[in-house]
Amino acid sequence: MNDEEAQQVDKLREPAAPRGMQQLPRDESLRLLGSVPLGRLVFTQNALPAIRPVNHLLDGQDIVVRLNDGATLTSIAPPAGEAGLVVAYEADAIDPHTHLGWSVIVTGYARLVADPVEVARYQVLLRPWVAQTMNGVLRIQPDLVTGFRLVAQPAVAVCAAVAEGR
């Protein structure tokens, strides 16, 4: 990292005024998640948490990602029709300068898509960002959806928080 890059990183670490957190309803959370192309898939690998950045699309309320044949999830996800693998999926859009934005976390069951017509449809709709052959398709059905928005607090609230030592 050169000096200019280091200075930019330092600027991002400068404290900002405290932010408020607003809970978002399920529908708004899913709409926001669908508005960005990239998220993080969280699953268990060898009894430990694992995270992979993946691009996605929203199909109704389901999150769809494509996987390569060698992907860990392809090997551990149960076939379509079975209970599924519990996963979490997170996406966000938070401005590093203003510290404003949103984050959505979905927890649910992931299943491999087996129907060749559906697989072909997702191959057209969802182009991978990596240069690998993506044959598998994973559908996450959200059970628990948690979203929040970071918002600026009015000056009065900031002064009260400072006075209280927060």
mmCIF file with all atom_site columns, C-alpha atoms in Angstrom:
data_model
loop_
_atom_site.group_PDB
_atom_site.id
_atom_site.type_symbol
_atom_site.label_atom_id
_atom_site.label_alt_id
_atom_site.label_comp_id
_atom_site.label_asym_id
_atom_site.label_entity_id
_atom_site.label_seq_id
_atom_site.pdbx_PDB_ins_code
_atom_site.Cartn_x
_atom_site.Cartn_y
_atom_site.Cartn_z
_atom_site.occupancy
_atom_site.B_iso_or_equiv
_atom_site.pdbx_formal_charge
_atom_site.auth_seq_id
_atom_site.auth_comp_id
_atom_site.auth_asym_id
_atom_site.auth_atom_id
_atom_site.pdbx_PDB_model_num
ATOM 1   C CA . MET A 1 1   ? 0.000   0.000   0.000   1.00 0.00 ? 1   MET A CA 1
ATOM 2   C CA . ASN A 1 2   ? 1.467   3.356   -0.985  1.00 0.00 ? 2   ASN A CA 1
ATOM 3   C CA . ASP A 1 3   ? 1.211   6.574   1.063   1.00 0.00 ? 3   ASP A CA 1
ATOM 4   C CA . GLU A 1 4   ? -1.755  7.912   -0.909  1.00 0.00 ? 4   GLU A CA 1
ATOM 5   C CA . GLU A 1 5   ? -3.739  4.700   -0.399  1.00 0.00 ? 5   GLU A CA 1
ATOM 6   C CA . ALA A 1 6   ? -2.855  4.713   3.305   1.00 0.00 ? 6   ALA A CA 1
ATOM 7   C CA . GLN A 1 7   ? -4.131  8.285   3.640   1.00 0.00 ? 7   GLN A CA 1
ATOM 8   C CA . GLN A 1 8   ? -7.402  7.326   1.956   1.00 0.00 ? 8   GLN A CA 1
ATOM 9   C CA . VAL A 1 9   ? -7.838  4.415   4.368   1.00 0.00 ? 9   VAL A CA 1
ATOM 10  C CA . ASP A 1 10  ? -7.109  6.727   7.321   1.00 0.00 ? 10  ASP A CA 1
ATOM 11  C CA . LYS A 1 11  ? -9.806  9.147   6.103   1.00 0.00 ? 11  LYS A CA 1
ATOM 12  C CA . LEU A 1 12  ? -12.334 6.310   6.059   1.00 0.00 ? 12  LEU A CA 1
ATOM 13  C CA . ARG A 1 13  ? -11.451 5.518   9.672   1.00 0.00 ? 13  ARG A CA 1
ATOM 14  C CA . GLU A 1 14  ? -12.115 9.059   10.877  1.00 0.00 ? 14  GLU A CA 1
ATOM 15  C CA . PRO A 1 15  ? -14.999 9.122   13.331  1.00 0.00 ? 15  PRO A CA 1
ATOM 16  C CA . ALA A 1 16  ? -18.351 10.251  12.000  1.00 0.00 ? 16  ALA A CA 1
ATOM 17  C CA . ALA A 1 17  ? -21.280 11.558  13.965  1.00 0.00 ? 17  ALA A CA 1
ATOM 18  C CA . PRO A 1 18  ? -23.207 8.731   15.635  1.00 0.00 ? 18  PRO A CA 1
ATOM 19  C CA . ARG A 1 19  ? -25.785 7.081   13.392  1.00 0.00 ? 19  ARG A CA 1
ATOM 20  C CA . GLY A 1 20  ? -29.220 5.859   14.234  1.00 0.00 ? 20  GLY A CA 1
ATOM 21  C CA . MET A 1 21  ? -30.442 2.406   13.224  1.00 0.00 ? 21  MET A CA 1
ATOM 22  C CA . GLN A 1 22  ? -33.917 1.967   11.810  1.00 0.00 ? 22  GLN A CA 1
ATOM 23  C CA . GLN A 1 23  ? -35.337 -1.525  11.504  1.00 0.00 ? 23  GLN A CA 1
ATOM 24  C CA . LEU A 1 24  ? -36.727 -2.238  8.055   1.00 0.00 ? 24  LEU A CA 1
ATOM 25  C CA . PRO A 1 25  ? -39.799 -4.315  7.275   1.00 0.00 ? 25  PRO A CA 1
ATOM 26  C CA . ARG A 1 26  ? -39.348 -7.610  5.427   1.00 0.00 ? 26  ARG A CA 1
ATOM 27  C CA . ASP A 1 27  ? -40.607 -6.360  2.052   1.00 0.00 ? 27  ASP A CA 1
ATOM 28  C CA . GLU A 1 28  ? -38.353 -3.285  2.098   1.00 0.00 ? 28  GLU A CA 1
ATOM 29  C CA . SER A 1 29  ? -35.383 -5.406  3.193   1.00 0.00 ? 29  SER A CA 1
ATOM 30  C CA . LEU A 1 30  ? -35.860 -7.838  0.305   1.00 0.00 ? 30  LEU A CA 1
ATOM 31  C CA . ARG A 1 31  ? -36.359 -4.966  -2.160  1.00 0.00 ? 31  ARG A CA 1
ATOM 32  C CA . LEU A 1 32  ? -33.033 -3.447  -1.066  1.00 0.00 ? 32  LEU A CA 1
ATOM 33  C CA . LEU A 1 33  ? -31.268 -6.812  -1.243  1.00 0.00 ? 33  LEU A CA 1
ATOM 34  C CA . GLY A 1 34  ? -32.561 -7.201  -4.800  1.00 0.00 ? 34  GLY A CA 1
ATOM 35  C CA . SER A 1 35  ? -31.225 -3.753  -5.724  1.00 0.00 ? 35  SER A CA 1
ATOM 36  C CA . VAL A 1 36  ? -27.568 -4.790  -5.432  1.00 0.00 ? 36  VAL A CA 1
ATOM 37  C CA . PRO A 1 37  ? -25.781 -7.509  -7.420  1.00 0.00 ? 37  PRO A CA 1
ATOM 38  C CA . LEU A 1 38  ? -23.364 -8.821  -4.783  1.00 0.00 ? 38  LEU A CA 1
ATOM 39  C CA . GLY A 1 39  ? -23.702 -10.352 -1.333  1.00 0.00 ? 39  GLY A CA 1
ATOM 40  C CA . ARG A 1 40  ? -22.066 -12.795 1.051   1.00 0.00 ? 40  ARG A CA 1
ATOM 41  C CA . LEU A 1 41  ? -23.189 -16.378 1.478   1.00 0.00 ? 41  LEU A CA 1
ATOM 42  C CA . VAL A 1 42  ? -22.576 -17.773 4.976   1.00 0.00 ? 42  VAL A CA 1
ATOM 43  C CA . PHE A 1 43  ? -22.612 -21.517 5.589   1.00 0.00 ? 43  PHE A CA 1
ATOM 44  C CA . THR A 1 44  ? -20.951 -24.192 7.718   1.00 0.00 ? 44  THR A CA 1
ATOM 45  C CA . GLN A 1 45  ? -17.911 -26.033 6.412   1.00 0.00 ? 45  GLN A CA 1
ATOM 46  C CA . ASN A 1 46  ? -16.296 -28.703 8.595   1.00 0.00 ? 46  ASN A CA 1
ATOM 47  C CA . ALA A 1 47  ? -18.286 -27.375 11.577  1.00 0.00 ? 47  ALA A CA 1
ATOM 48  C CA . LEU A 1 48  ? -16.844 -23.860 11.093  1.00 0.00 ? 48  LEU A CA 1
ATOM 49  C CA . PRO A 1 49  ? -18.431 -20.749 9.579   1.00 0.00 ? 49  PRO A CA 1
ATOM 50  C CA . ALA A 1 50  ? -17.460 -20.008 5.976   1.00 0.00 ? 50  ALA A CA 1
ATOM 51  C CA . ILE A 1 51  ? -18.283 -16.942 3.880   1.00 0.00 ? 51  ILE A CA 1
ATOM 52  C CA . ARG A 1 52  ? -18.179 -16.533 0.100   1.00 0.00 ? 52  ARG A CA 1
ATOM 53  C CA . PRO A 1 53  ? -18.888 -13.383 -1.887  1.00 0.00 ? 53  PRO A CA 1
ATOM 54  C CA . VAL A 1 54  ? -21.303 -14.209 -4.714  1.00 0.00 ? 54  VAL A CA 1
ATOM 55  C CA . ASN A 1 55  ? -23.459 -12.345 -7.162  1.00 0.00 ? 55  ASN A CA 1
ATOM 56  C CA . HIS A 1 56  ? -27.166 -13.028 -6.918  1.00 0.00 ? 56  HIS A CA 1
ATOM 57  C CA . LEU A 1 57  ? -30.621 -12.235 -8.164  1.00 0.00 ? 57  LEU A CA 1
ATOM 58  C CA . LEU A 1 58  ? -33.939 -12.139 -6.390  1.00 0.00 ? 58  LEU A CA 1
ATOM 59  C CA . ASP A 1 59  ? -36.670 -14.337 -7.858  1.00 0.00 ? 59  ASP A CA 1
ATOM 60  C CA . GLY A 1 60  ? -39.834 -13.458 -5.987  1.00 0.00 ? 60  GLY A CA 1
ATOM 61  C CA . GLN A 1 61  ? -38.551 -13.601 -2.420  1.00 0.00 ? 61  GLN A CA 1
ATOM 62  C CA . ASP A 1 62  ? -35.943 -16.293 -3.108  1.00 0.00 ? 62  ASP A CA 1
ATOM 63  C CA . ILE A 1 63  ? -32.255 -15.498 -3.504  1.00 0.00 ? 63  ILE A CA 1
ATOM 64  C CA . VAL A 1 64  ? -30.595 -17.350 -6.377  1.00 0.00 ? 64  VAL A CA 1
ATOM 65  C CA . VAL A 1 65  ? -26.837 -17.853 -6.845  1.00 0.00 ? 65  VAL A CA 1
ATOM 66  C CA . ARG A 1 66  ? -24.876 -19.967 -9.293  1.00 0.00 ? 66  ARG A CA 1
ATOM 67  C CA . LEU A 1 67  ? -22.158 -22.369 -8.195  1.00 0.00 ? 67  LEU A CA 1
ATOM 68  C CA . ASN A 1 68  ? -19.380 -24.229 -9.938  1.00 0.00 ? 68  ASN A CA 1
ATOM 69  C CA . ASP A 1 69  ? -19.280 -28.017 -9.758  1.00 0.00 ? 69  ASP A CA 1
ATOM 70  C CA . GLY A 1 70  ? -16.304 -27.918 -7.410  1.00 0.00 ? 70  GLY A CA 1
ATOM 71  C CA . ALA A 1 71  ? -17.886 -25.453 -4.978  1.00 0.00 ? 71  ALA A CA 1
ATOM 72  C CA . THR A 1 72  ? -18.148 -26.628 -1.390  1.00 0.00 ? 72  THR A CA 1
ATOM 73  C CA . LEU A 1 73  ? -21.837 -25.796 -1.316  1.00 0.00 ? 73  LEU A CA 1
ATOM 74  C CA . THR A 1 74  ? -22.501 -27.968 -4.346  1.00 0.00 ? 74  THR A CA 1
ATOM 75  C CA . SER A 1 75  ? -21.118 -30.948 -2.448  1.00 0.00 ? 75  SER A CA 1
ATOM 76  C CA . ILE A 1 76  ? -22.819 -30.303 0.912   1.00 0.00 ? 76  ILE A CA 1
ATOM 77  C CA . ALA A 1 77  ? -26.235 -28.987 -0.199  1.00 0.00 ? 77  ALA A CA 1
ATOM 78  C CA . PRO A 1 78  ? -28.917 -31.668 -0.151  1.00 0.00 ? 78  PRO A CA 1
ATOM 79  C CA . PRO A 1 79  ? -30.739 -32.396 -3.405  1.00 0.00 ? 79  PRO A CA 1
ATOM 80  C CA . ALA A 1 80  ? -33.872 -30.460 -4.343  1.00 0.00 ? 80  ALA A CA 1
ATOM 81  C CA . GLY A 1 81  ? -36.907 -31.723 -2.455  1.00 0.00 ? 81  GLY A CA 1
ATOM 82  C CA . GLU A 1 82  ? -35.018 -32.379 0.790   1.00 0.00 ? 82  GLU A CA 1
ATOM 83  C CA . ALA A 1 83  ? -34.992 -30.152 3.863   1.00 0.00 ? 83  ALA A CA 1
ATOM 84  C CA . GLY A 1 84  ? -32.141 -27.958 2.667   1.00 0.00 ? 84  GLY A CA 1
ATOM 85  C CA . LEU A 1 85  ? -29.005 -26.532 4.198   1.00 0.00 ? 85  LEU A CA 1
ATOM 86  C CA . VAL A 1 86  ? -29.317 -23.660 6.689   1.00 0.00 ? 86  VAL A CA 1
ATOM 87  C CA . VAL A 1 87  ? -27.426 -20.630 5.391   1.00 0.00 ? 87  VAL A CA 1
ATOM 88  C CA . ALA A 1 88  ? -27.333 -16.884 5.874   1.00 0.00 ? 88  ALA A CA 1
ATOM 89  C CA . TYR A 1 89  ? -27.039 -14.307 3.125   1.00 0.00 ? 89  TYR A CA 1
ATOM 90  C CA . GLU A 1 90  ? -25.997 -10.690 3.647   1.00 0.00 ? 90  GLU A CA 1
ATOM 91  C CA . ALA A 1 91  ? -25.930 -7.725  1.315   1.00 0.00 ? 91  ALA A CA 1
ATOM 92  C CA . ASP A 1 92  ? -25.464 -4.044  2.024   1.00 0.00 ? 92  ASP A CA 1
ATOM 93  C CA . ALA A 1 93  ? -24.824 -0.619  0.615   1.00 0.00 ? 93  ALA A CA 1
ATOM 94  C CA . ILE A 1 94  ? -23.051 1.560   3.194   1.00 0.00 ? 94  ILE A CA 1
ATOM 95  C CA . ASP A 1 95  ? -21.174 4.690   2.159   1.00 0.00 ? 95  ASP A CA 1
ATOM 96  C CA . PRO A 1 96  ? -17.689 4.588   3.733   1.00 0.00 ? 96  PRO A CA 1
ATOM 97  C CA . HIS A 1 97  ? -17.497 8.394   3.919   1.00 0.00 ? 97  HIS A CA 1
ATOM 98  C CA . THR A 1 98  ? -20.920 9.283   5.329   1.00 0.00 ? 98  THR A CA 1
ATOM 99  C CA . HIS A 1 99  ? -21.500 6.013   7.203   1.00 0.00 ? 99  HIS A CA 1
ATOM 100 C CA . LEU A 1 100 ? -25.077 5.995   5.876   1.00 0.00 ? 100 LEU A CA 1
ATOM 101 C CA . GLY A 1 101 ? -26.764 3.106   4.127   1.00 0.00 ? 101 GLY A CA 1
ATOM 102 C CA . TRP A 1 102 ? -28.427 -0.211  4.814   1.00 0.00 ? 102 TRP A CA 1
ATOM 103 C CA . SER A 1 103 ? -27.727 -3.881  5.508   1.00 0.00 ? 103 SER A CA 1
ATOM 104 C CA . VAL A 1 104 ? -29.944 -6.948  5.102   1.00 0.00 ? 104 VAL A CA 1
ATOM 105 C CA . ILE A 1 105 ? -29.366 -10.419 6.523   1.00 0.00 ? 105 ILE A CA 1
ATOM 106 C CA . VAL A 1 106 ? -31.471 -13.380 5.442   1.00 0.00 ? 106 VAL A CA 1
ATOM 107 C CA . THR A 1 107 ? -31.442 -16.775 7.119   1.00 0.00 ? 107 THR A CA 1
ATOM 108 C CA . GLY A 1 108 ? -33.122 -19.724 5.465   1.00 0.00 ? 108 GLY A CA 1
ATOM 109 C CA . TYR A 1 109 ? -32.810 -23.031 3.705   1.00 0.00 ? 109 TYR A CA 1
ATOM 110 C CA . ALA A 1 110 ? -30.701 -23.430 0.571   1.00 0.00 ? 110 ALA A CA 1
ATOM 111 C CA . ARG A 1 111 ? -31.473 -26.126 -1.980  1.00 0.00 ? 111 ARG A CA 1
ATOM 112 C CA . LEU A 1 112 ? -29.916 -27.032 -5.280  1.00 0.00 ? 112 LEU A CA 1
ATOM 113 C CA . VAL A 1 113 ? -32.195 -26.341 -8.232  1.00 0.00 ? 113 VAL A CA 1
ATOM 114 C CA . ALA A 1 114 ? -32.669 -29.606 -10.132 1.00 0.00 ? 114 ALA A CA 1
ATOM 115 C CA . ASP A 1 115 ? -35.195 -28.699 -12.827 1.00 0.00 ? 115 ASP A CA 1
ATOM 116 C CA . PRO A 1 116 ? -33.200 -28.295 -16.087 1.00 0.00 ? 116 PRO A CA 1
ATOM 117 C CA . VAL A 1 117 ? -35.613 -25.628 -17.364 1.00 0.00 ? 117 VAL A CA 1
ATOM 118 C CA . GLU A 1 118 ? -35.101 -23.530 -14.224 1.00 0.00 ? 118 GLU A CA 1
ATOM 119 C CA . VAL A 1 119 ? -31.327 -24.057 -14.340 1.00 0.00 ? 119 VAL A CA 1
ATOM 120 C CA . ALA A 1 120 ? -31.255 -22.903 -17.982 1.00 0.00 ? 120 ALA A CA 1
ATOM 121 C CA . ARG A 1 121 ? -33.359 -19.846 -17.094 1.00 0.00 ? 121 ARG A CA 1
ATOM 122 C CA . TYR A 1 122 ? -30.979 -18.823 -14.291 1.00 0.00 ? 122 TYR A CA 1
ATOM 123 C CA . GLN A 1 123 ? -27.969 -19.375 -16.548 1.00 0.00 ? 123 GLN A CA 1
ATOM 124 C CA . VAL A 1 124 ? -29.405 -16.684 -18.824 1.00 0.00 ? 124 VAL A CA 1
ATOM 125 C CA . LEU A 1 125 ? -30.500 -14.308 -16.045 1.00 0.00 ? 125 LEU A CA 1
ATOM 126 C CA . LEU A 1 126 ? -27.482 -14.545 -13.744 1.00 0.00 ? 126 LEU A CA 1
ATOM 127 C CA . ARG A 1 127 ? -24.003 -14.135 -15.216 1.00 0.00 ? 127 ARG A CA 1
ATOM 128 C CA . PRO A 1 128 ? -21.146 -15.111 -12.860 1.00 0.00 ? 128 PRO A CA 1
ATOM 129 C CA . TRP A 1 129 ? -18.480 -12.538 -12.094 1.00 0.00 ? 129 TRP A CA 1
ATOM 130 C CA . VAL A 1 130 ? -15.712 -15.147 -12.048 1.00 0.00 ? 130 VAL A CA 1
ATOM 131 C CA . ALA A 1 131 ? -14.237 -16.981 -15.016 1.00 0.00 ? 131 ALA A CA 1
ATOM 132 C CA . GLN A 1 132 ? -15.358 -20.468 -14.023 1.00 0.00 ? 132 GLN A CA 1
ATOM 133 C CA . THR A 1 133 ? -17.941 -22.839 -15.406 1.00 0.00 ? 133 THR A CA 1
ATOM 134 C CA . MET A 1 134 ? -21.031 -22.443 -13.249 1.00 0.00 ? 134 MET A CA 1
ATOM 135 C CA . ASN A 1 135 ? -23.293 -25.480 -13.558 1.00 0.00 ? 135 ASN A CA 1
ATOM 136 C CA . GLY A 1 136 ? -25.072 -25.478 -10.201 1.00 0.00 ? 136 GLY A CA 1
ATOM 137 C CA . VAL A 1 137 ? -27.858 -23.203 -9.062  1.00 0.00 ? 137 VAL A CA 1
ATOM 138 C CA . LEU A 1 138 ? -28.683 -22.627 -5.397  1.00 0.00 ? 138 LEU A CA 1
ATOM 139 C CA . ARG A 1 139 ? -32.021 -21.185 -4.235  1.00 0.00 ? 139 ARG A CA 1
ATOM 140 C CA . ILE A 1 140 ? -32.275 -19.699 -0.742  1.00 0.00 ? 140 ILE A CA 1
ATOM 141 C CA . GLN A 1 141 ? -35.774 -19.435 0.695   1.00 0.00 ? 141 GLN A CA 1
ATOM 142 C CA . PRO A 1 142 ? -35.712 -16.724 3.355   1.00 0.00 ? 142 PRO A CA 1
ATOM 143 C CA . ASP A 1 143 ? -37.268 -17.599 6.704   1.00 0.00 ? 143 ASP A CA 1
ATOM 144 C CA . LEU A 1 144 ? -35.806 -14.812 8.830   1.00 0.00 ? 144 LEU A CA 1
ATOM 145 C CA . VAL A 1 145 ? -35.180 -11.423 7.202   1.00 0.00 ? 145 VAL A CA 1
ATOM 146 C CA . THR A 1 146 ? -33.483 -8.685  9.221   1.00 0.00 ? 146 THR A CA 1
ATOM 147 C CA . GLY A 1 147 ? -32.804 -5.299  7.688   1.00 0.00 ? 147 GLY A CA 1
ATOM 148 C CA . PHE A 1 148 ? -31.701 -1.965  9.059   1.00 0.00 ? 148 PHE A CA 1
ATOM 149 C CA . ARG A 1 149 ? -30.844 1.456   7.736   1.00 0.00 ? 149 ARG A CA 1
ATOM 150 C CA . LEU A 1 150 ? -28.098 3.668   9.169   1.00 0.00 ? 150 LEU A CA 1
ATOM 151 C CA . VAL A 1 151 ? -29.464 7.212   9.339   1.00 0.00 ? 151 VAL A CA 1
ATOM 152 C CA . ALA A 1 152 ? -28.102 10.564  10.461  1.00 0.00 ? 152 ALA A CA 1
ATOM 153 C CA . GLN A 1 153 ? -29.312 11.597  13.873  1.00 0.00 ? 153 GLN A CA 1
ATOM 154 C CA . PRO A 1 154 ? -30.595 15.111  14.506  1.00 0.00 ? 154 PRO A CA 1
ATOM 155 C CA . ALA A 1 155 ? -28.077 17.399  16.216  1.00 0.00 ? 155 ALA A CA 1
ATOM 156 C CA . VAL A 1 156 ? -30.133 17.295  19.453  1.00 0.00 ? 156 VAL A CA 1
ATOM 157 C CA . ALA A 1 157 ? -29.816 13.484  19.630  1.00 0.00 ? 157 ALA A CA 1
ATOM 158 C CA . VAL A 1 158 ? -26.075 13.652  18.951  1.00 0.00 ? 158 VAL A CA 1
ATOM 159 C CA . CYS A 1 159 ? -25.588 16.237  21.747  1.00 0.00 ? 159 CYS A CA 1
ATOM 160 C CA . ALA A 1 160 ? -27.616 14.047  24.152  1.00 0.00 ? 160 ALA A CA 1
ATOM 161 C CA . ALA A 1 161 ? -25.570 10.975  23.254  1.00 0.00 ? 161 ALA A CA 1
ATOM 162 C CA . VAL A 1 162 ? -22.312 12.877  23.818  1.00 0.00 ? 162 VAL A CA 1
ATOM 163 C CA . ALA A 1 163 ? -23.587 14.207  27.154  1.00 0.00 ? 163 ALA A CA 1
ATOM 164 C CA . GLU A 1 164 ? -24.480 10.652  28.223  1.00 0.00 ? 164 GLU A CA 1
ATOM 165 C CA . GLY A 1 165 ? -21.006 9.418   27.269  1.00 0.00 ? 165 GLY A CA 1
ATOM 166 C CA . ARG A 1 166 ? -22.136 7.188   24.361  1.00 0.00 ? 166 ARG A CA 1
#
